[in-house]
Coordinates of C-alpha atoms in Angstrom, one line a residue:
E1 CA 14.4 -63.1 -44.5
A2 CA 14.4 -63.9 -41.1
Y3 CA 17.7 -62.8 -40.6
R4 CA 17.5 -59.8 -42.9
S5 CA 15.0 -58.4 -41.1
E6 CA 17.0 -58.6 -37.7
S7 CA 17.8 -55.3 -36.6
K8 CA 21.4 -54.6 -36.6
T9 CA 24.4 -52.1 -36.2
F10 CA 27.0 -52.0 -38.1
T11 CA 29.4 -53.2 -35.3
E12 CA 27.9 -55.8 -35.7
L13 CA 27.7 -57.3 -38.8
R14 CA 31.2 -56.3 -39.5
A15 CA 31.7 -58.6 -36.1
E16 CA 29.9 -61.0 -38.2
F17 CA 31.4 -61.0 -41.1
E18 CA 35.0 -60.6 -40.1
Q19 CA 34.3 -64.5 -38.2
I20 CA 32.7 -66.0 -41.5
C21 CA 35.9 -64.8 -43.1
A22 CA 38.2 -65.8 -41.4
W23 CA 35.9 -69.5 -41.3
Q24 CA 36.6 -69.2 -44.9
R25 CA 39.6 -68.8 -44.4
E26 CA 40.5 -71.7 -41.9
M27 CA 38.4 -73.9 -44.0
D28 CA 41.3 -73.0 -47.1
K29 CA 43.8 -73.6 -45.2
M30 CA 42.5 -77.9 -45.0
R31 CA 43.9 -79.9 -47.0
T32 CA 42.3 -82.9 -49.4
R33 CA 43.4 -85.5 -47.3
E34 CA 46.1 -84.8 -44.7
S35 CA 48.1 -87.7 -42.6
I36 CA 49.0 -87.5 -38.3
G37 CA 51.1 -90.9 -38.0
T38 CA 49.1 -93.4 -39.0
I39 CA 46.1 -91.9 -39.4
E40 CA 44.8 -90.7 -42.9
I41 CA 42.1 -87.3 -43.0
T42 CA 40.7 -86.8 -45.7
S43 CA 38.6 -83.3 -45.6
R44 CA 37.1 -83.0 -49.0
Q45 CA 33.9 -83.4 -47.5
L46 CA 33.6 -81.2 -44.8
K47 CA 34.7 -78.2 -47.1
Q48 CA 31.7 -78.9 -49.5
T49 CA 28.9 -78.9 -47.5
L50 CA 30.1 -76.9 -44.8
L51 CA 32.2 -74.0 -48.0
P52 CA 28.0 -73.2 -49.2
F53 CA 26.9 -72.3 -46.7
I54 CA 29.9 -70.2 -45.8
E55 CA 29.1 -68.4 -49.4
A56 CA 26.0 -68.1 -48.5
K57 CA 26.6 -66.5 -45.3
K58 CA 28.6 -64.6 -46.6
D59 CA 26.7 -62.8 -49.8
L60 CA 24.0 -62.7 -47.6
L61 CA 25.9 -59.8 -45.1
K62 CA 27.5 -58.5 -47.9
S63 CA 24.0 -57.4 -49.9
I64 CA 22.6 -56.4 -46.1
I65 CA 26.2 -54.1 -45.6
R66 CA 24.9 -52.7 -49.0
D67 CA 21.6 -51.9 -48.6
E68 CA 22.4 -50.2 -45.4
A69 CA 25.4 -48.3 -47.1
R70 CA 22.6 -47.1 -49.0
I71 CA 19.8 -46.2 -46.3
Q72 CA 22.7 -44.4 -44.1
C73 CA 24.2 -42.5 -47.1
A74 CA 21.1 -40.8 -47.7
R75 CA 20.2 -40.2 -43.8
V76 CA 23.2 -38.4 -44.1
L77 CA 23.1 -37.1 -47.3
K78 CA 19.5 -35.0 -45.8
T79 CA 21.0 -34.6 -42.3
L80 CA 23.7 -32.0 -44.8
A81 CA 21.7 -31.1 -47.6
M82 CA 19.7 -29.5 -44.2
R83 CA 22.7 -28.6 -42.7
V84 CA 24.6 -26.7 -45.1
K85 CA 21.4 -24.8 -46.5
I86 CA 20.5 -23.3 -42.5
L87 CA 24.3 -22.0 -42.0
A88 CA 24.5 -20.1 -45.5
A89 CA 21.3 -18.4 -45.3
I90 CA 22.3 -15.0 -43.5
P91 CA 19.5 -13.3 -40.6
Q92 CA 18.7 -10.2 -41.0
S93 CA 16.1 -9.4 -38.3
L94 CA 16.6 -10.7 -34.6
K95 CA 14.4 -12.7 -34.6
E96 CA 16.4 -15.0 -37.4
F97 CA 19.8 -14.4 -35.7
A98 CA 17.8 -15.9 -33.0
N99 CA 16.7 -19.0 -34.8
Y100 CA 19.9 -18.8 -36.8
V101 CA 21.9 -19.1 -32.9
Q102 CA 19.7 -21.4 -31.4
Q103 CA 19.3 -24.1 -34.6
T104 CA 23.0 -23.8 -34.8
A105 CA 24.6 -24.0 -31.3
D106 CA 24.5 -28.4 -31.8
Y107 CA 26.2 -28.3 -35.0
D108 CA 29.3 -29.8 -34.6
E109 CA 31.5 -31.0 -37.4
R110 CA 32.8 -34.3 -34.7
E111 CA 29.5 -35.1 -35.4
I112 CA 28.9 -35.2 -38.5
R113 CA 31.9 -37.4 -38.9
L114 CA 30.6 -40.0 -36.7
I115 CA 27.4 -40.4 -38.6
R116 CA 28.9 -40.3 -41.8
G117 CA 32.1 -42.8 -40.7
P118 CA 29.7 -45.8 -40.7
V119 CA 29.1 -45.1 -43.8
D120 CA 32.6 -44.9 -45.2
Q121 CA 34.0 -47.9 -43.6
M122 CA 30.0 -49.7 -45.0
Y123 CA 31.6 -49.2 -48.5
L124 CA 34.8 -49.4 -47.6
L125 CA 34.3 -52.6 -46.6
L126 CA 33.0 -54.4 -49.1
Q127 CA 35.0 -52.4 -52.1
T128 CA 38.2 -54.7 -50.6
N129 CA 35.6 -58.0 -50.8
D130 CA 35.4 -57.0 -54.5
V131 CA 32.0 -56.1 -54.1
K132 CA 30.1 -54.3 -56.6
I133 CA 29.3 -50.7 -55.9
P134 CA 25.8 -49.3 -58.3
P135 CA 26.9 -46.6 -59.5
D136 CA 23.8 -44.8 -57.7
D137 CA 25.5 -45.2 -55.0
L138 CA 29.2 -44.1 -55.8
V139 CA 27.3 -40.5 -56.7
A140 CA 25.5 -40.8 -53.7
L141 CA 28.6 -41.5 -51.5
D142 CA 30.7 -39.2 -53.8
E143 CA 27.9 -36.2 -53.6
M144 CA 27.6 -37.1 -49.4
H145 CA 31.6 -36.2 -49.2
G146 CA 31.3 -33.0 -51.1
L147 CA 28.7 -31.4 -49.1
A148 CA 30.6 -33.0 -45.5
T149 CA 34.0 -30.8 -47.0
Q150 CA 30.9 -27.5 -47.6
Y151 CA 29.7 -29.0 -43.3
S152 CA 32.4 -27.7 -42.3
E153 CA 33.3 -24.5 -44.3
R154 CA 30.3 -23.3 -43.6
L155 CA 30.6 -24.3 -40.0
L156 CA 34.0 -22.0 -40.3
S157 CA 31.5 -18.4 -41.7
S158 CA 28.8 -19.2 -39.3
K159 CA 30.9 -18.9 -35.9
A160 CA 32.5 -15.5 -37.8
L161 CA 29.0 -14.5 -38.4
K162 CA 26.9 -15.0 -35.2
E163 CA 30.9 -13.2 -33.9
S164 CA 30.6 -9.7 -35.7
E165 CA 26.0 -10.1 -34.9
H166 CA 26.9 -10.5 -31.7
I167 CA 26.4 -7.3 -30.2
G168 CA 24.7 -5.3 -32.8
Q169 CA 22.1 -8.0 -32.3
S170 CA 21.8 -7.8 -28.6
E171 CA 22.3 -4.7 -28.8
Q172 CA 18.6 -4.5 -30.4
L173 CA 17.8 -6.8 -27.3
D174 CA 17.9 -3.9 -25.1
K175 CA 16.0 -1.8 -27.1
D176 CA 13.1 -3.9 -28.1
I177 CA 13.1 -5.0 -24.6
I178 CA 13.1 -1.4 -23.2
T179 CA 10.7 -0.9 -26.0
L180 CA 8.2 -3.5 -23.7
N181 CA 8.8 -1.7 -20.5
S182 CA 6.9 1.5 -22.0
N183 CA 4.4 -0.2 -23.2
L184 CA 3.9 -2.1 -20.3
S185 CA 3.6 0.9 -18.4
D186 CA 1.0 2.5 -20.2
F187 CA -0.8 -0.5 -20.4
T188 CA -1.1 -0.3 -17.1
L189 CA -2.2 3.5 -17.0
A190 CA -4.8 2.4 -19.3
I191 CA -6.5 -0.1 -17.3
M192 CA -6.6 2.2 -13.9
S193 CA -8.5 5.0 -16.3
G194 CA -10.5 5.3 -19.0
E195 CA -13.5 2.5 -20.0
F196 CA -12.6 0.9 -17.0
V197 CA -13.1 4.2 -14.3
S198 CA -16.1 5.5 -16.2
V199 CA -19.2 4.7 -13.5
A200 CA -21.0 5.9 -17.1
H201 CA -21.3 1.9 -17.6
F202 CA -22.1 0.9 -13.4
D203 CA -25.6 0.6 -14.1
D204 CA -25.3 -1.8 -17.1
P205 CA -26.3 -4.9 -15.6
E206 CA -23.8 -7.0 -18.8
T207 CA -21.3 -3.6 -18.6
S208 CA -21.0 -5.7 -22.0
V209 CA -19.1 -2.3 -23.0
V210 CA -16.5 -2.8 -20.3
K211 CA -16.7 -6.7 -20.5
R212 CA -15.3 -6.0 -24.6
E213 CA -12.4 -4.0 -23.9
L214 CA -11.5 -6.2 -21.0
A215 CA -10.7 -9.5 -23.8
A216 CA -8.8 -6.7 -25.8
M217 CA -6.4 -5.6 -23.0
R218 CA -6.7 -9.4 -21.2
H219 CA -5.1 -10.7 -25.2
R220 CA -3.2 -7.3 -25.3
L221 CA -1.4 -8.9 -22.0
E222 CA -0.8 -12.3 -24.1
Q223 CA 1.4 -11.4 -26.8
Y224 CA 3.0 -8.4 -24.2
A225 CA 3.7 -11.2 -21.9
T226 CA 4.6 -13.5 -25.3
L227 CA 7.6 -10.6 -26.4
A228 CA 8.3 -11.5 -23.2
Q229 CA 8.7 -15.0 -22.8
T230 CA 10.7 -14.4 -25.6
Y231 CA 13.3 -11.8 -25.0
A232 CA 14.8 -13.7 -22.0
G233 CA 14.9 -16.3 -23.9
Y234 CA 16.4 -14.6 -26.3
K235 CA 18.8 -12.9 -23.7
E236 CA 20.0 -16.6 -22.6
L237 CA 20.4 -17.9 -25.7
F238 CA 23.0 -14.5 -26.1
G239 CA 24.4 -15.9 -22.4
F240 CA 23.0 -12.8 -20.9
H241 CA 21.4 -13.5 -17.7
A242 CA 17.5 -13.3 -18.0
D243 CA 14.9 -10.9 -17.2
D244 CA 12.4 -10.5 -14.8
F245 CA 10.2 -8.2 -16.4
P246 CA 8.1 -6.7 -13.4
Q247 CA 6.2 -4.2 -15.4
L248 CA 4.9 -6.9 -16.9
K249 CA 4.2 -8.7 -13.3
K250 CA 2.4 -5.2 -12.6
A251 CA 0.7 -5.2 -14.8
T252 CA -1.2 -8.6 -15.1
D253 CA -1.5 -8.1 -11.2
Q254 CA -3.7 -5.1 -12.4
L255 CA -5.4 -6.8 -15.0
R256 CA -6.5 -9.0 -12.2
L257 CA -8.5 -6.1 -9.7
V258 CA -10.0 -4.7 -12.8
D259 CA -11.4 -7.8 -14.4
K260 CA -12.0 -8.9 -10.8
L261 CA -13.8 -5.0 -9.9
W262 CA -15.8 -6.2 -12.5
A263 CA -17.0 -8.9 -12.0
C264 CA -17.5 -8.0 -8.4
I265 CA -20.0 -5.6 -10.0
A266 CA -21.4 -7.5 -12.5
E267 CA -21.9 -10.0 -8.8
W268 CA -23.3 -6.9 -7.0
H269 CA -26.5 -6.2 -10.3
A270 CA -27.3 -10.6 -10.2
A271 CA -27.1 -10.1 -5.8
Y272 CA -29.5 -7.5 -6.1
S273 CA -31.7 -7.5 -8.9
A274 CA -33.0 -11.5 -7.6
W275 CA -33.3 -10.5 -3.8
M276 CA -35.8 -6.2 -4.8
C277 CA -37.3 -9.0 -7.5
G278 CA -37.2 -12.1 -7.4
D279 CA -39.6 -13.3 -4.5
L280 CA -39.8 -12.0 -2.0
T281 CA -41.8 -14.9 0.3
K282 CA -38.8 -17.5 -1.8
L283 CA -35.9 -14.9 -0.4
D284 CA -33.3 -17.0 2.2
A285 CA -32.2 -13.9 4.3
E286 CA -29.1 -16.1 5.2
D287 CA -28.2 -16.1 1.9
V288 CA -28.5 -12.2 1.8
D289 CA -26.1 -11.2 5.1
R290 CA -23.6 -13.8 3.7
K291 CA -23.4 -13.0 0.7
M292 CA -23.6 -8.8 1.6
Q293 CA -20.6 -10.0 3.4
L294 CA -18.3 -11.0 0.8
L295 CA -19.1 -8.6 -1.4
Q296 CA -18.4 -5.9 1.2
A297 CA -15.3 -7.7 1.6
D298 CA -14.3 -7.3 -1.9
A299 CA -15.0 -4.1 -2.1
F300 CA -13.6 -2.5 0.4
S301 CA -10.4 -3.9 -0.2
L302 CA -11.1 -3.2 -4.3
N303 CA -11.5 0.4 -3.2
R304 CA -8.1 0.0 -0.7
K305 CA -5.9 -0.5 -4.2
I306 CA -7.6 1.3 -6.7
N307 CA -9.7 3.7 -5.4
S308 CA -11.9 5.2 -8.1
P309 CA -14.9 5.8 -8.7
V310 CA -15.4 3.4 -9.7
T311 CA -15.1 1.6 -6.5
E312 CA -16.2 3.6 -4.4
K313 CA -20.0 3.7 -6.6
L314 CA -19.9 0.1 -6.0
M315 CA -19.0 0.8 -2.0
L316 CA -21.7 3.3 -2.3
A317 CA -24.4 1.2 -3.6
I318 CA -23.5 -1.7 -0.6
D319 CA -23.8 0.8 2.1
E320 CA -26.7 2.3 0.5
F321 CA -28.5 -1.1 0.9
K322 CA -27.1 -1.9 4.1
P323 CA -30.5 0.1 6.0
V324 CA -32.6 -2.6 4.4
L325 CA -31.0 -6.1 5.8
P326 CA -33.3 -6.3 9.4
L327 CA -36.4 -6.0 7.5
V328 CA -33.9 -8.2 5.4
A329 CA -34.1 -10.9 8.1
D330 CA -37.5 -10.2 9.2
L331 CA -39.0 -11.0 5.6
G332 CA -36.5 -13.3 4.1
N333 CA -37.8 -15.9 7.3
P334 CA -38.5 -19.3 6.4
A335 CA -41.8 -18.9 9.8
L336 CA -43.6 -16.7 7.6
L337 CA -46.8 -18.7 6.7
P338 CA -49.9 -16.7 3.7
R339 CA -51.2 -15.3 7.5
H340 CA -48.2 -13.2 8.5
W341 CA -47.9 -11.7 5.0
E342 CA -52.2 -11.3 4.8
H343 CA -50.8 -9.1 8.6
L344 CA -47.9 -7.0 6.3
H345 CA -50.2 -6.4 3.5
K346 CA -52.8 -5.6 5.3
A347 CA -50.4 -2.7 7.7
M348 CA -49.7 -1.3 3.9
G349 CA -53.4 -1.1 3.1
K350 CA -52.7 -3.4 0.6
S351 CA -54.7 -6.8 -0.1
H352 CA -53.1 -9.7 -0.2
D353 CA -54.0 -12.0 -2.9
S354 CA -51.5 -15.9 -2.8
S355 CA -51.8 -16.5 -5.9
K356 CA -49.9 -13.8 -6.9
S357 CA -45.9 -12.5 -6.3
F358 CA -45.0 -9.8 -4.4
S359 CA -40.8 -8.9 -4.3
L360 CA -39.0 -6.6 -1.6
D361 CA -38.7 -3.6 -3.8
D362 CA -42.9 -3.9 -4.3
F363 CA -42.9 -4.5 0.3
L364 CA -40.5 -0.9 0.1
K365 CA -42.7 1.2 -2.7
W366 CA -45.9 -0.3 -0.1
G367 CA -43.9 1.7 2.5
I368 CA -42.6 -1.6 5.1
A369 CA -40.4 0.6 6.4
K370 CA -42.7 2.4 8.6
H371 CA -43.9 -0.8 9.8
A372 CA -40.4 -2.4 10.8
E373 CA -41.2 -2.5 14.8
L374 CA -44.8 -4.6 13.3
V375 CA -42.5 -6.9 10.4
S376 CA -40.1 -7.8 13.9
D377 CA -43.1 -9.0 15.8
I378 CA -45.2 -10.4 13.0
S379 CA -41.4 -12.9 12.1
S380 CA -40.0 -13.2 15.8
T381 CA -44.7 -14.4 16.7
A382 CA -44.0 -17.1 13.5
S383 CA -41.1 -18.6 14.0
G384 CA -43.0 -19.4 17.8
E385 CA -45.9 -20.0 16.0
S386 CA -43.5 -23.0 13.9
Q387 CA -41.5 -23.6 17.0
L388 CA -45.4 -24.4 18.6
E389 CA -45.9 -27.2 15.8
K390 CA -42.8 -29.3 15.4

């Protein structure tokens, strides 16, 4: 059982079988009694001892080869049956033809001869040595030969089919590529119009309508990209140079720009709301300045590349907030203490309640802009006092 379980090629099995047969022939040549000069040699006992081992090993090898022949025959049958079925198909569309060409590209009669050859050789070896082949094995062997013949015939008809369909399918591929490029051009125009450049959605902090439309456009572009990859593969499969699809790159770049635009708008709304409605005593002036610079740079770049009503609206919104920045710089001073806030409230005619929060929006509505110089002085004083206390 240990020997049977070892993995061996047919070449190795045949070599061992031939070695055993050679030993058996040598044993058969040995005479029972032989004299050499005055010495008489008796080989009967040696033959009686060795022959059973040789016969047993020979029978074992026959059994292993028969089993291996059966397994390999079944494997070749399965391969041939599958390939004959594929070769028999008549592709009706470009996709089916491309798949047919791809599947059958490596089909070769020599390959089949190489994998079925050992099967024939194993059964021939068994028959030559008077091993009875089971009827089912013989049926399978005949079926393999029949399928091998069909395979050869199908290879010839497949070659003729591919040659006859090549021009027509290549022309269809070119038409499909033209259609795809046209769709990509329409996509590029669509992404730069309609909901995507409408200021009607600008004041929606979540830009939900635009987000939904952008998600649909992303999905659509993914489908176009998949098609482009497929068509490029078909081109190479048919022996042509694959298209680069510049329209796809242009559409992708435009979608990224519009995506970035609405992300920037959403970021602006989030930042503006936090600055205007958050607790003014916790406002970080340096963070506001840093974000404003980034938002302004993005808005300028987007307006230069897209130049739509939406980009102009974004730039305008940012520009309108700029005059408030000096106040933000002073009011966002972490050195301001309750007494400083009380002073500012009193200047605006408001009472200061340290238990209640107030926002930048509140201060602007109360007229803090009229007291900009006072705000600057109090902020500077607060910074000086903070330094002295340290």
